[in-house]
XYZ file of C-alpha atoms in Angstrom:
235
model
C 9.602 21.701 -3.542
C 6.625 22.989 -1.113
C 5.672 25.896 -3.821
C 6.382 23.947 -6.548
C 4.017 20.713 -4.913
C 1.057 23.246 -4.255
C 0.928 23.857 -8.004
C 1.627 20.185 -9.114
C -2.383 18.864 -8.875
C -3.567 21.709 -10.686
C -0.884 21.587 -13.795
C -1.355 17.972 -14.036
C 2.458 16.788 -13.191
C 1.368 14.380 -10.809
C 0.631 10.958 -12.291
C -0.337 7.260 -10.850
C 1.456 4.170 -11.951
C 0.206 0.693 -10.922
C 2.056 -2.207 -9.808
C 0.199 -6.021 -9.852
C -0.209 -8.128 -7.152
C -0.112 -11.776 -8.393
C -1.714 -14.716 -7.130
C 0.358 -17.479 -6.080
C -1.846 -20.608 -6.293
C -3.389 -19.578 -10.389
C -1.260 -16.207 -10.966
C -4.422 -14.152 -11.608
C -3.701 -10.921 -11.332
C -5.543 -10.025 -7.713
C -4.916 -6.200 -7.564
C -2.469 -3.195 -8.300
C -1.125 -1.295 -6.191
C -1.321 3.177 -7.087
C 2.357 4.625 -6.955
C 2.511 7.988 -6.876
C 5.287 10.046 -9.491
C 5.757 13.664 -9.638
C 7.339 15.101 -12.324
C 8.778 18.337 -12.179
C 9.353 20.570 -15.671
C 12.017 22.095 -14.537
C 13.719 19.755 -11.651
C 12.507 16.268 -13.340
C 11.394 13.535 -11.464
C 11.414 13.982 -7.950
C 10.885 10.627 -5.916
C 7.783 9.815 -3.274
C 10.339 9.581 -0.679
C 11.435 13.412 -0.983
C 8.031 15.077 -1.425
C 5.473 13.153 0.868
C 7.316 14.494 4.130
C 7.154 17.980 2.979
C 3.482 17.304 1.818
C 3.178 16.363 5.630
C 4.846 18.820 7.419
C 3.245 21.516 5.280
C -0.372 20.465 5.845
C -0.643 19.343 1.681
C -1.095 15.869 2.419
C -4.943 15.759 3.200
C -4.940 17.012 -0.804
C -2.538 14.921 -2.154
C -3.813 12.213 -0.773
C -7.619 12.831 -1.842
C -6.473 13.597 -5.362
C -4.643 9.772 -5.076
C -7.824 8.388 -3.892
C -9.795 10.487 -6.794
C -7.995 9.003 -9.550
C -6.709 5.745 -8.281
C -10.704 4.282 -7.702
C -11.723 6.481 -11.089
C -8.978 4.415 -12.826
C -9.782 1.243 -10.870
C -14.098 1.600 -11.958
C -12.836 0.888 -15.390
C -11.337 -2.434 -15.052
C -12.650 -5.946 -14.175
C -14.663 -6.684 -11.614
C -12.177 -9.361 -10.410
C -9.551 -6.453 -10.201
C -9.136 -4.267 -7.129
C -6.834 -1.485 -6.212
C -4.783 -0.797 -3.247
C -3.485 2.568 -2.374
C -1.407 3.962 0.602
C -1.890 6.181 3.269
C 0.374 8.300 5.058
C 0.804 8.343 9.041
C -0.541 11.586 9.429
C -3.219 11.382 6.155
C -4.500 8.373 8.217
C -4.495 10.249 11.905
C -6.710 13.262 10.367
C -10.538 13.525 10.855
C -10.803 13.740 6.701
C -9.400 10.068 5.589
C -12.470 9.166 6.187
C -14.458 11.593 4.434
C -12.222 11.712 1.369
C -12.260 7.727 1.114
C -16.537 7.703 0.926
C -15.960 10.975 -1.909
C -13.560 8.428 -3.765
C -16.454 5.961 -3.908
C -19.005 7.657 -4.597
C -17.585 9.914 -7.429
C -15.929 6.490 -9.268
C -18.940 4.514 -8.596
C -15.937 2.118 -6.953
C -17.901 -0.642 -4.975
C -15.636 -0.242 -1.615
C -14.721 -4.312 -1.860
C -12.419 -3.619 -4.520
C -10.673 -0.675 -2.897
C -8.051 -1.431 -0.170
C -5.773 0.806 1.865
C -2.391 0.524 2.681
C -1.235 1.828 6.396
C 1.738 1.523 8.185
C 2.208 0.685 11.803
C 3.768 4.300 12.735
C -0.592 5.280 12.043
C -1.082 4.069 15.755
C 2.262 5.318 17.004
C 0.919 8.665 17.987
C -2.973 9.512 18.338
C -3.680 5.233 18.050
C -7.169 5.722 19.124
C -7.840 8.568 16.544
C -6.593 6.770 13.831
C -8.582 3.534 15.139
C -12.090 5.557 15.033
C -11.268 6.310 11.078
C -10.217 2.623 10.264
C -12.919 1.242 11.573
C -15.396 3.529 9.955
C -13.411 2.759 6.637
C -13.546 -0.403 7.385
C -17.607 -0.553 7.521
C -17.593 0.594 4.474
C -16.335 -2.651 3.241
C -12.750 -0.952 2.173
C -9.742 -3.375 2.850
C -7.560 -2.684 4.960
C -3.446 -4.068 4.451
C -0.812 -3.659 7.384
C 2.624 -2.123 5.115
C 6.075 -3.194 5.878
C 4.856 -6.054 8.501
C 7.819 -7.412 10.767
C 9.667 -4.320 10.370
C 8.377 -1.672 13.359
C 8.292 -2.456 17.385
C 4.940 -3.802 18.095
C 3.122 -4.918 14.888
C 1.626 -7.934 16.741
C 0.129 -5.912 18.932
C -1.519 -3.895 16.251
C -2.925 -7.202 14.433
C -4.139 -7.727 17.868
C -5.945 -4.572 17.926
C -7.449 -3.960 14.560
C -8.768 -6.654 12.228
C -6.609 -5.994 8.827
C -7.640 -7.852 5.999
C -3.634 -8.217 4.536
C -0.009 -8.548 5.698
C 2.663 -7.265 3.503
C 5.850 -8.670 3.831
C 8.488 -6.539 3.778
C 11.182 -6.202 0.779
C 14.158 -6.261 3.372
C 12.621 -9.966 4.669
C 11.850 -11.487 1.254
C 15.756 -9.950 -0.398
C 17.162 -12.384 2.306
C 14.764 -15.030 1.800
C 16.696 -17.541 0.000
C 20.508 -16.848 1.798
C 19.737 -16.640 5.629
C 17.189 -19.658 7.819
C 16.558 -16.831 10.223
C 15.121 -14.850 7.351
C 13.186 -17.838 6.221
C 12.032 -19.030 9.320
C 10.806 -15.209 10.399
C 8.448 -15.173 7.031
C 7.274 -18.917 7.734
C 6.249 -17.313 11.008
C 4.254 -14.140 9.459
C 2.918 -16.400 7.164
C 1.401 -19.137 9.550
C 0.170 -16.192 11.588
C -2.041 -14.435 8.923
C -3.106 -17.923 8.075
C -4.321 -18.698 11.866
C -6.194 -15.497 11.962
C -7.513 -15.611 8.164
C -5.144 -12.755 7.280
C -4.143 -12.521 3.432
C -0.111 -11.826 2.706
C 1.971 -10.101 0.198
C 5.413 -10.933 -0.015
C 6.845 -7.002 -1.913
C 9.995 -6.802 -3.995
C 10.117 -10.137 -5.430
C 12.587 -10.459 -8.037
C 13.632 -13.829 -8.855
C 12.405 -17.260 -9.579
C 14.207 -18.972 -6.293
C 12.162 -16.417 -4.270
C 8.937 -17.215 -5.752
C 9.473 -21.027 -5.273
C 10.543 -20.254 -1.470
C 7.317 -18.140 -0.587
C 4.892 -20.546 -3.003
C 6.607 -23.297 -0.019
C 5.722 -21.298 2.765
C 2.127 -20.566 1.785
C 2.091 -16.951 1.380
C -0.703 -15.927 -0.581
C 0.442 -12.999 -3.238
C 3.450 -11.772 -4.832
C 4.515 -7.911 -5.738
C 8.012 -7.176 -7.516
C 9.935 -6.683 -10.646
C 9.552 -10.255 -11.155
C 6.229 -9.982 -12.166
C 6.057 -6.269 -13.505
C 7.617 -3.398 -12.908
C 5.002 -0.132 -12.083
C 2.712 0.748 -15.276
């Protein structure tokens, strides 16, 4: 998979798909988040999950994830102005020196104004080499690129981290909003993440929605946006 992944880019196997974001309050379509999907000619379509930690521990991420930036804001230039994109960023994309750099190419090749572009990051970025991965955010950040906290609730210290850096979203993760509607802890926990980004003018996104009782349940609690089969699957 390492051989074949150094020659994906350049025979054009790689592709982005693009999943919505929906509004709660007027579902308007707010942004869409890039997927990435590899497909392989002769071992077929190998999943995100299997190929980004090779990318990593072979040093091809910084490449694969410039080529996702690339395309993703190239593809994003050519829709509304009221639509943005949102594309994610691995651990260790995010704690090398070149994020930066390859986020300001993005821009400027696509003609992207940075408003619309926002970045996903998880809380293992700050893990290991916090204040290195800091120094790039912020400089993203004064760009006037979004920046979303991925998989909030989930880790060991995420409050700590919304403490530390000023994100502009909170995604709230698929295992919290699957449980939603059949356990109070469950409920009460996303009541809590949602009153939280309220108090400190934090957007959320509530992922893998998939049915109607779900929808009503986070439209209760406030939260802000929507991603999940029940609105579309990736394009």
């Amino acid at each position: 998979i390492e051989q074949a992944l150094r020659h994906a880019i350049a025979r054009s196997e790689l592709a982005l798909h693009y999943q919505a974001q929906v509004g709660l309050a007027d579902w308007r379509i707010v942004r869409f988040e890039a997927l990435l999907r590899w497909r392989h000619p002769q071992l077929g379509t190998i999943a995100p999950s299997e190929f980004v930690p090779i990318a990593e521990e072979s040093g091809l991420i910084d490449r694969l994830g410039e080529w996702v930036l690339r395309e993703a804001c190239a593809e994003a230039a050519r829709w509304p102005d009221s639509v943005h994109i949102a594309v994610n960023v691995s651990p260790k994309q995010a704690m090398s020196g070149s994020i930066a750099n390859s986020v300001e190419t993005a821009l400027a090749e696509s003609g992207l104004p940075p408003e619309r572009l926002e970045l996903e990051i998880t809380e293992t970025v700050f893990v290991s080499e916090g204040a290195t991965a800091i120094a790039a955010l912020r400089r993203i950040k004064a760009l006037g690129v979004r920046i979303a906290l991925d998989d909030f609730g989930t880790g060991y210290s995420s409050l700590a981290y919304v403490r530390r850096f000023p994100f502009d979203t909170l995604k709230i993760d698929r295992a919290f909003v699957r449980e939603l509607c059949t356990r109070e802890d469950t409920r009460a926990i996303v009541n809590t993440i949602v009153a939280l980004a309220r108090a400190l003018a934090i957007e959320t996104v509530a992922e893998g929605v998939e049915d109607q009782s779900q929808v009503h349940a986070l439209r209760e609690q406030g939260c802000d946006m929507i991603q999940g089969y029940f609105t579309a699957r990736p394009l």
